[in-house]
Short mmCIF file of C-alpha atoms and ligand atoms in Angstrom, two decimals:
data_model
loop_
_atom_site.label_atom_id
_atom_site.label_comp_id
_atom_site.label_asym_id
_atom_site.label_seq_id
_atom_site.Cartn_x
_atom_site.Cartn_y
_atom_site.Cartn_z
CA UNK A 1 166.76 5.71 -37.74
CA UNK A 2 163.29 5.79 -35.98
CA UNK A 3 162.70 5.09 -32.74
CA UNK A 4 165.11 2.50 -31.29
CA UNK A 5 164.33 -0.65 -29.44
CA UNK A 6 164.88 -2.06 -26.12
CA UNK A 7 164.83 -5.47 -25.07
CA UNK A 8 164.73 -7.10 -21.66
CA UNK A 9 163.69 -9.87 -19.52
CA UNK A 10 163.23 -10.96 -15.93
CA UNK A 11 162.97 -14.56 -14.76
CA UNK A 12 159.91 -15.97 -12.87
CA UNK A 13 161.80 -16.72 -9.70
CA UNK A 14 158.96 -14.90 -6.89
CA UNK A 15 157.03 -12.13 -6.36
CA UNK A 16 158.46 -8.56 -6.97
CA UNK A 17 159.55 -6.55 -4.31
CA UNK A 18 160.61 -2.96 -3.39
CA UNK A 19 163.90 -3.99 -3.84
CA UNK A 20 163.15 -4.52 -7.73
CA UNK A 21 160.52 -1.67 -8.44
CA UNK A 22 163.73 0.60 -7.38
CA UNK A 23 165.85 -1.29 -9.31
CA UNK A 24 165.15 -1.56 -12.94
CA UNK A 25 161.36 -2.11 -13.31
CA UNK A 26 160.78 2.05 -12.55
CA UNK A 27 163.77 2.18 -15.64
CA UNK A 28 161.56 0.02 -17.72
CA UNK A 29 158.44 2.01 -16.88
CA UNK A 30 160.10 5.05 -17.75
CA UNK A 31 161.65 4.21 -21.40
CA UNK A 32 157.95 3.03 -22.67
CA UNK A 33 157.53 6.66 -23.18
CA UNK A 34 160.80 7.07 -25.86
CA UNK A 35 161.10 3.87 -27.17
CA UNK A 36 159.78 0.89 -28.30
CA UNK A 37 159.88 -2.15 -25.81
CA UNK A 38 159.82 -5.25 -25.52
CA UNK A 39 159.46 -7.04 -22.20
CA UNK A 40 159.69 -10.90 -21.94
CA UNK A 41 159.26 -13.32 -18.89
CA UNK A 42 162.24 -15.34 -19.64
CA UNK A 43 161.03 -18.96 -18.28
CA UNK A 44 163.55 -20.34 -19.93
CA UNK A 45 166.46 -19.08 -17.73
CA UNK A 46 164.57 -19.83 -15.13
CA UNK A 47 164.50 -23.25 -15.88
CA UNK A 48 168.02 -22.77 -16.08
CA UNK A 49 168.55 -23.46 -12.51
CA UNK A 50 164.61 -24.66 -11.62
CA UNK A 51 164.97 -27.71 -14.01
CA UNK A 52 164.44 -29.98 -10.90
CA UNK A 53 161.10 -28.48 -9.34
CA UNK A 54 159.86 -26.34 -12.58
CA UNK A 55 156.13 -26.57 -11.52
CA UNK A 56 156.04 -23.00 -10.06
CA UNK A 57 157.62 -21.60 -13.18
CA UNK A 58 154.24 -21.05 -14.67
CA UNK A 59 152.41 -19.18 -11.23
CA UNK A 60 155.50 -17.17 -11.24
CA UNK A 61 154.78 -16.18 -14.55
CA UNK A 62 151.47 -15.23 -14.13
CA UNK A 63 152.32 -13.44 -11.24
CA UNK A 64 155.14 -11.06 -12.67
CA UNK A 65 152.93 -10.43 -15.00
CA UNK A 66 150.68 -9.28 -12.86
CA UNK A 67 153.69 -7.19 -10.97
CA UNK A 68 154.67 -5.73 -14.30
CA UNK A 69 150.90 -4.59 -15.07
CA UNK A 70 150.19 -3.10 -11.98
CA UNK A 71 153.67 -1.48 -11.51
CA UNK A 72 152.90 0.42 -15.01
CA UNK A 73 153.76 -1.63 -18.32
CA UNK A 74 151.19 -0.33 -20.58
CA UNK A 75 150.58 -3.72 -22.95
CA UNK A 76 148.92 -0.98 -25.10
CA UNK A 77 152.48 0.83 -25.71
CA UNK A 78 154.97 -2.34 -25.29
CA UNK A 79 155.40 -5.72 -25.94
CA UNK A 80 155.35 -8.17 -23.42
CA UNK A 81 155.24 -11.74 -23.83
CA UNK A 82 156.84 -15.21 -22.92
CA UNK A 83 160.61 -15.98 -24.00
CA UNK A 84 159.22 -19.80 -24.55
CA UNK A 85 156.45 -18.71 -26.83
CA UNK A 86 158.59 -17.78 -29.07
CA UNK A 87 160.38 -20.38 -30.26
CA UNK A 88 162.87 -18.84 -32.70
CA UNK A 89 165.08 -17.74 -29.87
CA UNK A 90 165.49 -21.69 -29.17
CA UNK A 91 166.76 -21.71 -32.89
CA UNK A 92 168.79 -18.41 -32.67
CA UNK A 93 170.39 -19.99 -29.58
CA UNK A 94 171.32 -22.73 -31.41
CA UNK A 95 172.95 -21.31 -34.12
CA UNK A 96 174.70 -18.89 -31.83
CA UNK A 97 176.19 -21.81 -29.84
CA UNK A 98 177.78 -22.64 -33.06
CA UNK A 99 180.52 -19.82 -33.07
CA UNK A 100 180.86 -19.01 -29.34
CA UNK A 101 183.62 -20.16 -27.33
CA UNK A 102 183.45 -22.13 -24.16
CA UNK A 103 185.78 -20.25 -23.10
CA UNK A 104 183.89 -16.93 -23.33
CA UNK A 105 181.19 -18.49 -21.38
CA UNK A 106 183.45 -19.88 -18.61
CA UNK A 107 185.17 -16.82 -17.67
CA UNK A 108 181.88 -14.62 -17.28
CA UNK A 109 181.88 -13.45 -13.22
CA UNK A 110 177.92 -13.52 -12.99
CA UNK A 111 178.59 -17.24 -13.97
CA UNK A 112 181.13 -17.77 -11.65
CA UNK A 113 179.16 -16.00 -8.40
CA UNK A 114 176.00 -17.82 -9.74
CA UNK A 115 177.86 -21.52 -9.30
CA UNK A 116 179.12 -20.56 -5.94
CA UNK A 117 175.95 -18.47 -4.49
CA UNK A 118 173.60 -21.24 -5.62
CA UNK A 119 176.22 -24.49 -4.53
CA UNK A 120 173.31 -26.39 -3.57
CA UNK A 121 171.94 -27.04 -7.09
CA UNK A 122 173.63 -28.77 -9.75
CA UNK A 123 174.53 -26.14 -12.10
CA UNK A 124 177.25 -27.59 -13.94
CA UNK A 125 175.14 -28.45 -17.03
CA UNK A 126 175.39 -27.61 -20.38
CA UNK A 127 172.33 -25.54 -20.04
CA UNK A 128 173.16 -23.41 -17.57
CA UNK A 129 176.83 -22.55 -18.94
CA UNK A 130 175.09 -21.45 -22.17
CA UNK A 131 172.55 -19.05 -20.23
CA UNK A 132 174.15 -16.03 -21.74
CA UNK A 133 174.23 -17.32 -25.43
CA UNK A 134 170.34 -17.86 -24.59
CA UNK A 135 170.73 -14.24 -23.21
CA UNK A 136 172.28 -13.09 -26.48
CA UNK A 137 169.83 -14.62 -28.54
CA UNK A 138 167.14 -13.00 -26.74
CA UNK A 139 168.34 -9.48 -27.54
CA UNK A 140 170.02 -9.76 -31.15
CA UNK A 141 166.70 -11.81 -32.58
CA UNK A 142 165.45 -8.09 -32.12
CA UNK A 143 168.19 -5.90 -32.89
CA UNK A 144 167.85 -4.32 -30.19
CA UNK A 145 169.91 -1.10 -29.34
CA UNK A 146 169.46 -0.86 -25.72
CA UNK A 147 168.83 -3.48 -22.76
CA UNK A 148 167.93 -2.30 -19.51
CA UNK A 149 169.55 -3.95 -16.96
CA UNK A 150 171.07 -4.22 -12.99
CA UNK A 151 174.73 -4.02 -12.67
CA UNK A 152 175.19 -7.97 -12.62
CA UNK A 153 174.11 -8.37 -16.15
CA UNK A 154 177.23 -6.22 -17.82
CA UNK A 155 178.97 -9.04 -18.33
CA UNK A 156 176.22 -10.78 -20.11
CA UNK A 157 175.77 -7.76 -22.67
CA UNK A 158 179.39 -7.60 -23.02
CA UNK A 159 179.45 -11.33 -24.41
CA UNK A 160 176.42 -10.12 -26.38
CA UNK A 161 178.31 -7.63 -27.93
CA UNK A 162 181.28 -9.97 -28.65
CA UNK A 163 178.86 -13.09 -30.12
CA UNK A 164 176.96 -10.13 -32.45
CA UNK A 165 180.62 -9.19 -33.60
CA UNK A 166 181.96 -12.21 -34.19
CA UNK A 167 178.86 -13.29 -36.59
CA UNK A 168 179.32 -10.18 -38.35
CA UNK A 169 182.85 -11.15 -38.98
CA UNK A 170 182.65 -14.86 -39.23
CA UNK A 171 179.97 -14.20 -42.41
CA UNK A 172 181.16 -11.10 -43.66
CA UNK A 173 177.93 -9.20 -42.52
CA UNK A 174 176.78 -5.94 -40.84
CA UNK A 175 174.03 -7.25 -39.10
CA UNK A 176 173.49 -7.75 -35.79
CA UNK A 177 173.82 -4.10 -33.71
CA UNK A 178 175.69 -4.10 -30.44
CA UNK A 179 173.25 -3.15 -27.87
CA UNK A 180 174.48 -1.31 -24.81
CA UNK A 181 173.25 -1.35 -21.95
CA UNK A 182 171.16 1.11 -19.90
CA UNK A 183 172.18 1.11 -16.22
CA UNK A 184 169.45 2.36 -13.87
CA UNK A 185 170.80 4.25 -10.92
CA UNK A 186 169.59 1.65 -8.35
CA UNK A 187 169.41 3.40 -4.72
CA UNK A 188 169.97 0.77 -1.59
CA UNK A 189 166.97 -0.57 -0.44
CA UNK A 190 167.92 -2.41 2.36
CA UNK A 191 165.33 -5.15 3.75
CA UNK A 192 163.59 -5.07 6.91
CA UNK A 193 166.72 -6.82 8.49
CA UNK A 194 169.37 -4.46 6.45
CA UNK A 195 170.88 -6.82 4.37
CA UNK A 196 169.71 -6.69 0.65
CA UNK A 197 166.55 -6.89 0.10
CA UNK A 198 165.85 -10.56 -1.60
CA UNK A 199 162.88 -12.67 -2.00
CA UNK A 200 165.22 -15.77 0.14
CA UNK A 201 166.27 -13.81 3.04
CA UNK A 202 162.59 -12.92 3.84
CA UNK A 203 162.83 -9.29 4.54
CA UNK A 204 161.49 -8.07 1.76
CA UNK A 205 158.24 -6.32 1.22
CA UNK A 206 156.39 -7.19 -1.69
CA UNK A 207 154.59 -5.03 -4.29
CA UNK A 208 151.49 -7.49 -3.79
CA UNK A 209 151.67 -7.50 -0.01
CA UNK A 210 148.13 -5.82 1.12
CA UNK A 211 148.67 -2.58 3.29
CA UNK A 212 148.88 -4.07 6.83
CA UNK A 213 151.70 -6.28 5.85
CA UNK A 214 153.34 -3.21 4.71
CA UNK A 215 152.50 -1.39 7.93
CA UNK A 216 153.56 -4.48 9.67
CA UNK A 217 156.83 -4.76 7.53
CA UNK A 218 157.90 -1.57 8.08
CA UNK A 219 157.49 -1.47 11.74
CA UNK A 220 159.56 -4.24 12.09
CA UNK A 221 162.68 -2.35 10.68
CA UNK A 222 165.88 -2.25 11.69
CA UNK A 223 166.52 1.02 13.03
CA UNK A 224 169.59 2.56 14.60
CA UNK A 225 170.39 -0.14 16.86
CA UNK A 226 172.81 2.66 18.75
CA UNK A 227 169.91 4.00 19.81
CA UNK A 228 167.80 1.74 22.06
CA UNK A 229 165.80 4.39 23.77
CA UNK A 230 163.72 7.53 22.29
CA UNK A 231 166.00 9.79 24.49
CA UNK A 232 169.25 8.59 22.64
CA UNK A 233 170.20 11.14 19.63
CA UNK A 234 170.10 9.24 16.32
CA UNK A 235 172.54 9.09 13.27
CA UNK A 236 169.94 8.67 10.86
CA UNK A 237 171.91 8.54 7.60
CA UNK A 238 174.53 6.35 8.77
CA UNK A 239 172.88 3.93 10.94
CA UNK A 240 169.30 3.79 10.39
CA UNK A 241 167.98 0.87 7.75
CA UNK A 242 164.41 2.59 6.93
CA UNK A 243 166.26 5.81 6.10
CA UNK A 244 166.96 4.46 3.00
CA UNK A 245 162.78 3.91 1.94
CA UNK A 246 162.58 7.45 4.00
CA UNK A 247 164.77 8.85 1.22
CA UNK A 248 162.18 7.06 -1.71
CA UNK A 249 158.92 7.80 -0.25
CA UNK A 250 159.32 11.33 1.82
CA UNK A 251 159.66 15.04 0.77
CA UNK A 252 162.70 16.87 1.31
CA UNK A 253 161.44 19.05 4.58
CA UNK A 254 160.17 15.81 5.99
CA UNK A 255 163.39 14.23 5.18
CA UNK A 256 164.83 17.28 6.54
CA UNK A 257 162.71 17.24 9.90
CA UNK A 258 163.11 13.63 10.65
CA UNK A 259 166.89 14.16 10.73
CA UNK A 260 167.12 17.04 13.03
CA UNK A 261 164.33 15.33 15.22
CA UNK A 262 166.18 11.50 15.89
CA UNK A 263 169.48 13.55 15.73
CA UNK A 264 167.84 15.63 18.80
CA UNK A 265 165.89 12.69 20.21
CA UNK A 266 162.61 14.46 19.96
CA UNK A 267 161.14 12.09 17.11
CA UNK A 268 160.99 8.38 18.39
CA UNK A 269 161.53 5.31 15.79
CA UNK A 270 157.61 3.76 16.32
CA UNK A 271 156.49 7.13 15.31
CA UNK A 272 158.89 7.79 12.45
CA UNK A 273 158.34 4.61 10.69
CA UNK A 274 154.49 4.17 11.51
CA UNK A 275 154.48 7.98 9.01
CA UNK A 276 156.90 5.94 6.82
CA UNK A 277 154.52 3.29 6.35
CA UNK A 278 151.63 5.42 5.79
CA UNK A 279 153.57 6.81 3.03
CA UNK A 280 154.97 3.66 1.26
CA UNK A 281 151.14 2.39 1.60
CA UNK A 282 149.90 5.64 -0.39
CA UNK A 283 152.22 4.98 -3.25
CA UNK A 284 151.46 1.53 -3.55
CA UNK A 285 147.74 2.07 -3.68
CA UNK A 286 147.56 2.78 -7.36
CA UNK A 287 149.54 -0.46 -7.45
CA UNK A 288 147.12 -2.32 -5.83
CA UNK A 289 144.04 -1.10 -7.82
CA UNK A 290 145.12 -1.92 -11.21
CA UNK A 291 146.56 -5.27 -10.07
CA UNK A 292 142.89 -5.93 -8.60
CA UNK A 293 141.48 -4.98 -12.29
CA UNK A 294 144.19 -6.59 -13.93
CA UNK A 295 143.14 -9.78 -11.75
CA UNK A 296 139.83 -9.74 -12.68
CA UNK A 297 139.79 -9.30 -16.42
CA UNK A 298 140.06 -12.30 -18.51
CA UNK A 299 142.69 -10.51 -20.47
CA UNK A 300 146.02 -11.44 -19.06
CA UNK A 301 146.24 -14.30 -21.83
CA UNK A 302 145.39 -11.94 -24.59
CA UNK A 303 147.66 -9.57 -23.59
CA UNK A 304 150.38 -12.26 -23.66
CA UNK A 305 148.72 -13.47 -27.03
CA UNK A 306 149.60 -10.02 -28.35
CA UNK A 307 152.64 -9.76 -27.35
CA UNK A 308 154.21 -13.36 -28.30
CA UNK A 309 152.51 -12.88 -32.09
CA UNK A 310 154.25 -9.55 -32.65
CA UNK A 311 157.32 -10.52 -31.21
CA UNK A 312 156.74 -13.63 -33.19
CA UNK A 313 156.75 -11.43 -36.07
CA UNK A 314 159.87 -9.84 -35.51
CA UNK A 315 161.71 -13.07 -34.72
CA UNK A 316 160.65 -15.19 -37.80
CA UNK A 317 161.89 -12.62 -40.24
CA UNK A 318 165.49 -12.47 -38.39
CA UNK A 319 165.72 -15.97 -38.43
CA UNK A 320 164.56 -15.76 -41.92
CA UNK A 321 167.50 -14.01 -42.78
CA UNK A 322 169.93 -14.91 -40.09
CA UNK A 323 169.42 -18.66 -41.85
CA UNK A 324 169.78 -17.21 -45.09
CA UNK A 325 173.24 -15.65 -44.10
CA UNK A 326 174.71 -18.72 -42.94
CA UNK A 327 173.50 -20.96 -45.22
CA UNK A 328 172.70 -19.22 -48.47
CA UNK A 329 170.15 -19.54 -50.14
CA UNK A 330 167.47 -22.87 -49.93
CA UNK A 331 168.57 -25.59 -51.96
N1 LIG B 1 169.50 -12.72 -17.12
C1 LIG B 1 168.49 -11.74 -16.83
C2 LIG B 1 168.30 -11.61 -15.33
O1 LIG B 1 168.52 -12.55 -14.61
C3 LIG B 1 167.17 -12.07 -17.48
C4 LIG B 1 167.26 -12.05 -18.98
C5 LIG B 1 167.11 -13.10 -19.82
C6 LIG B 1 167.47 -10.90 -19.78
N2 LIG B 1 167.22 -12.70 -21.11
C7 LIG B 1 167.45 -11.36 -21.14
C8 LIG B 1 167.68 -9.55 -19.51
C9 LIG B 1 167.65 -10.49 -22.22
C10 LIG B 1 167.89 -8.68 -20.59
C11 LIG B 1 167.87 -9.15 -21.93
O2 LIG B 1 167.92 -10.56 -14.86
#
């Protein structure tokens, strides 16, 4: 086998944040280098649950474009394109529907926390239940091996798994792989106000935000609230919300040094986080550039346009054959 294939998507819900670059966009970043990728704003699951006001779906998906690009997605190495571009997945989806359960789809947890967490929108439509067989479709109309993805998505890929076995059964073919997923190790990064980090909580700083906002962001942390006063010894790792982006963006002596000095009172939290920000600031700098020249050039539609035709090229010759196995051959 050569070089195996991985498939993912995000939806064009906001801006990306820290919380996300830590998450699984770094995972993606890394894998361009062994294997070949393809990356797809998936617009249509966002619709999923933006039916009602869908007019920022498209500025979103400019925008984590432009997130992607200047986080490190090389369009020269890996595919990246727009899930409703390509509209065999609509027709993969379709045809998937066919021989999947409700009841797979109504038992998924990510389905279940989804209708609770978002109980202010209607989400009890038929579109929305079938997000996963949408998901599915996504990944199998590439045979792909591996999908990158955060902990909430397992039981997604699971029912992947199962709807890719149970065409291979249903029509007596070995066709469709199973892809597994590829978990990143996804280290806490708290938000400004130590909950989550999250786009709707607004404590979250953004990959986009220009440096003072950082700088402003960051000083506005949460510390160790048991320590209201520079002379009160610190518990940094256990009470301390920036500790966590101290962890990402410092070296192991400074790590080591800030400890000992809030443990000992000598280091004060202005201080600590104002060298924090500096820090977080520096490694978002190359971000910033190439987003600028990424901004500039008239080549975020081409990229796309490269992207959707080759994936376009992969698609129509599954569905090619995924029509041929169900039906036979034309009449
Ligand atoms: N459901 C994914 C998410 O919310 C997005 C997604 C859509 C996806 N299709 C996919 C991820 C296919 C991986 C593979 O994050």
């Amino acid at each position: 086998m050569g070089v195996e294939r991985i498939v993912s998507g995000m939806r064009p819900t906001g801006p990306l944040h820290l919380g996300h670059l830590h998450g699984v966009l770094k995972k993606w970043i890394e894998l361009q280098e062994k294997y070949e990728c393809f990356y797809f704003i998936a617009d249509w699951h966002a619709l999923t649950t933006e039916y009602e006001n869908p007019e920022r779906i498209r500025s979103y998906s400019k925008e984590l474009l432009l997130d992607w690009l200047s986080a490190g997605l090389d369009p020269e190495r890996t595919t990246i394109f727009l899930q409703s571009e390509v509209k065999e997945h609509a027709e993969l989806f379709l045809l998937l529907g066919m021989l999947t359960p409700v009841s797979w789809l109504e038992r998924n947890p990510t389905y279940k926390d989804m209708i609770q967490n978002l109980s202010d929108k209607e989400l009890a439509t038929y579109g929305f239940l079938g997000y996963p067989v949408l998901q599915s479709a996504d990944i199998l109309i590439y045979k792909a091996q591996k999908v990158p993805v955060g902990l909430d998505q397992i039981p997604h890929l699971e029912l992947t798994r199962e709807i890719a076995r149970r065409f291979n059964y249903l029509y007596k073919v070995d066709y469709f792989p199973e892809p597994q997923p590829l978990l990143a190790e996804v280290p806490k990064v708290p938000g400004i106000d130590g909950r989550k980090m999250s786009k709707s909580y607004g404590n979250a700083i953004f990959l986009k935000d220009p440096p003072e906002v950082v700088r402003q962001k960051i000083l506005s942390y949460v510390t160790d609230t048991q320590r209201p006063r520079k002379s009160d010894p610190g518990d940094p790792e256990n009470r301390c919300n920036a500790f966590h982006l101290i962890k990402l963006y410092m070296s192991s002596e400074e790590i080591d040094s800030i400890i000992s000095g809030c443990k000992s009172a000598q280091l004060g939290c202005v201080e600590c986080k104002k060298a924090l920000a500096e820090r977080v600031i520096n490694a978002l700098e190359p971000f910033w550039k190439r987003r600028e020249e990424w901004d500039k050039k008239a080549s975020l539609e081409e990229i796309l346009e490269r992207g959707i035709s080759k994936a376009r090229d992969i698609a129509t010759r599954t569905m090619e054959e995924v029509r041929e196995i169900i039906f036979g051959e034309k009449p």
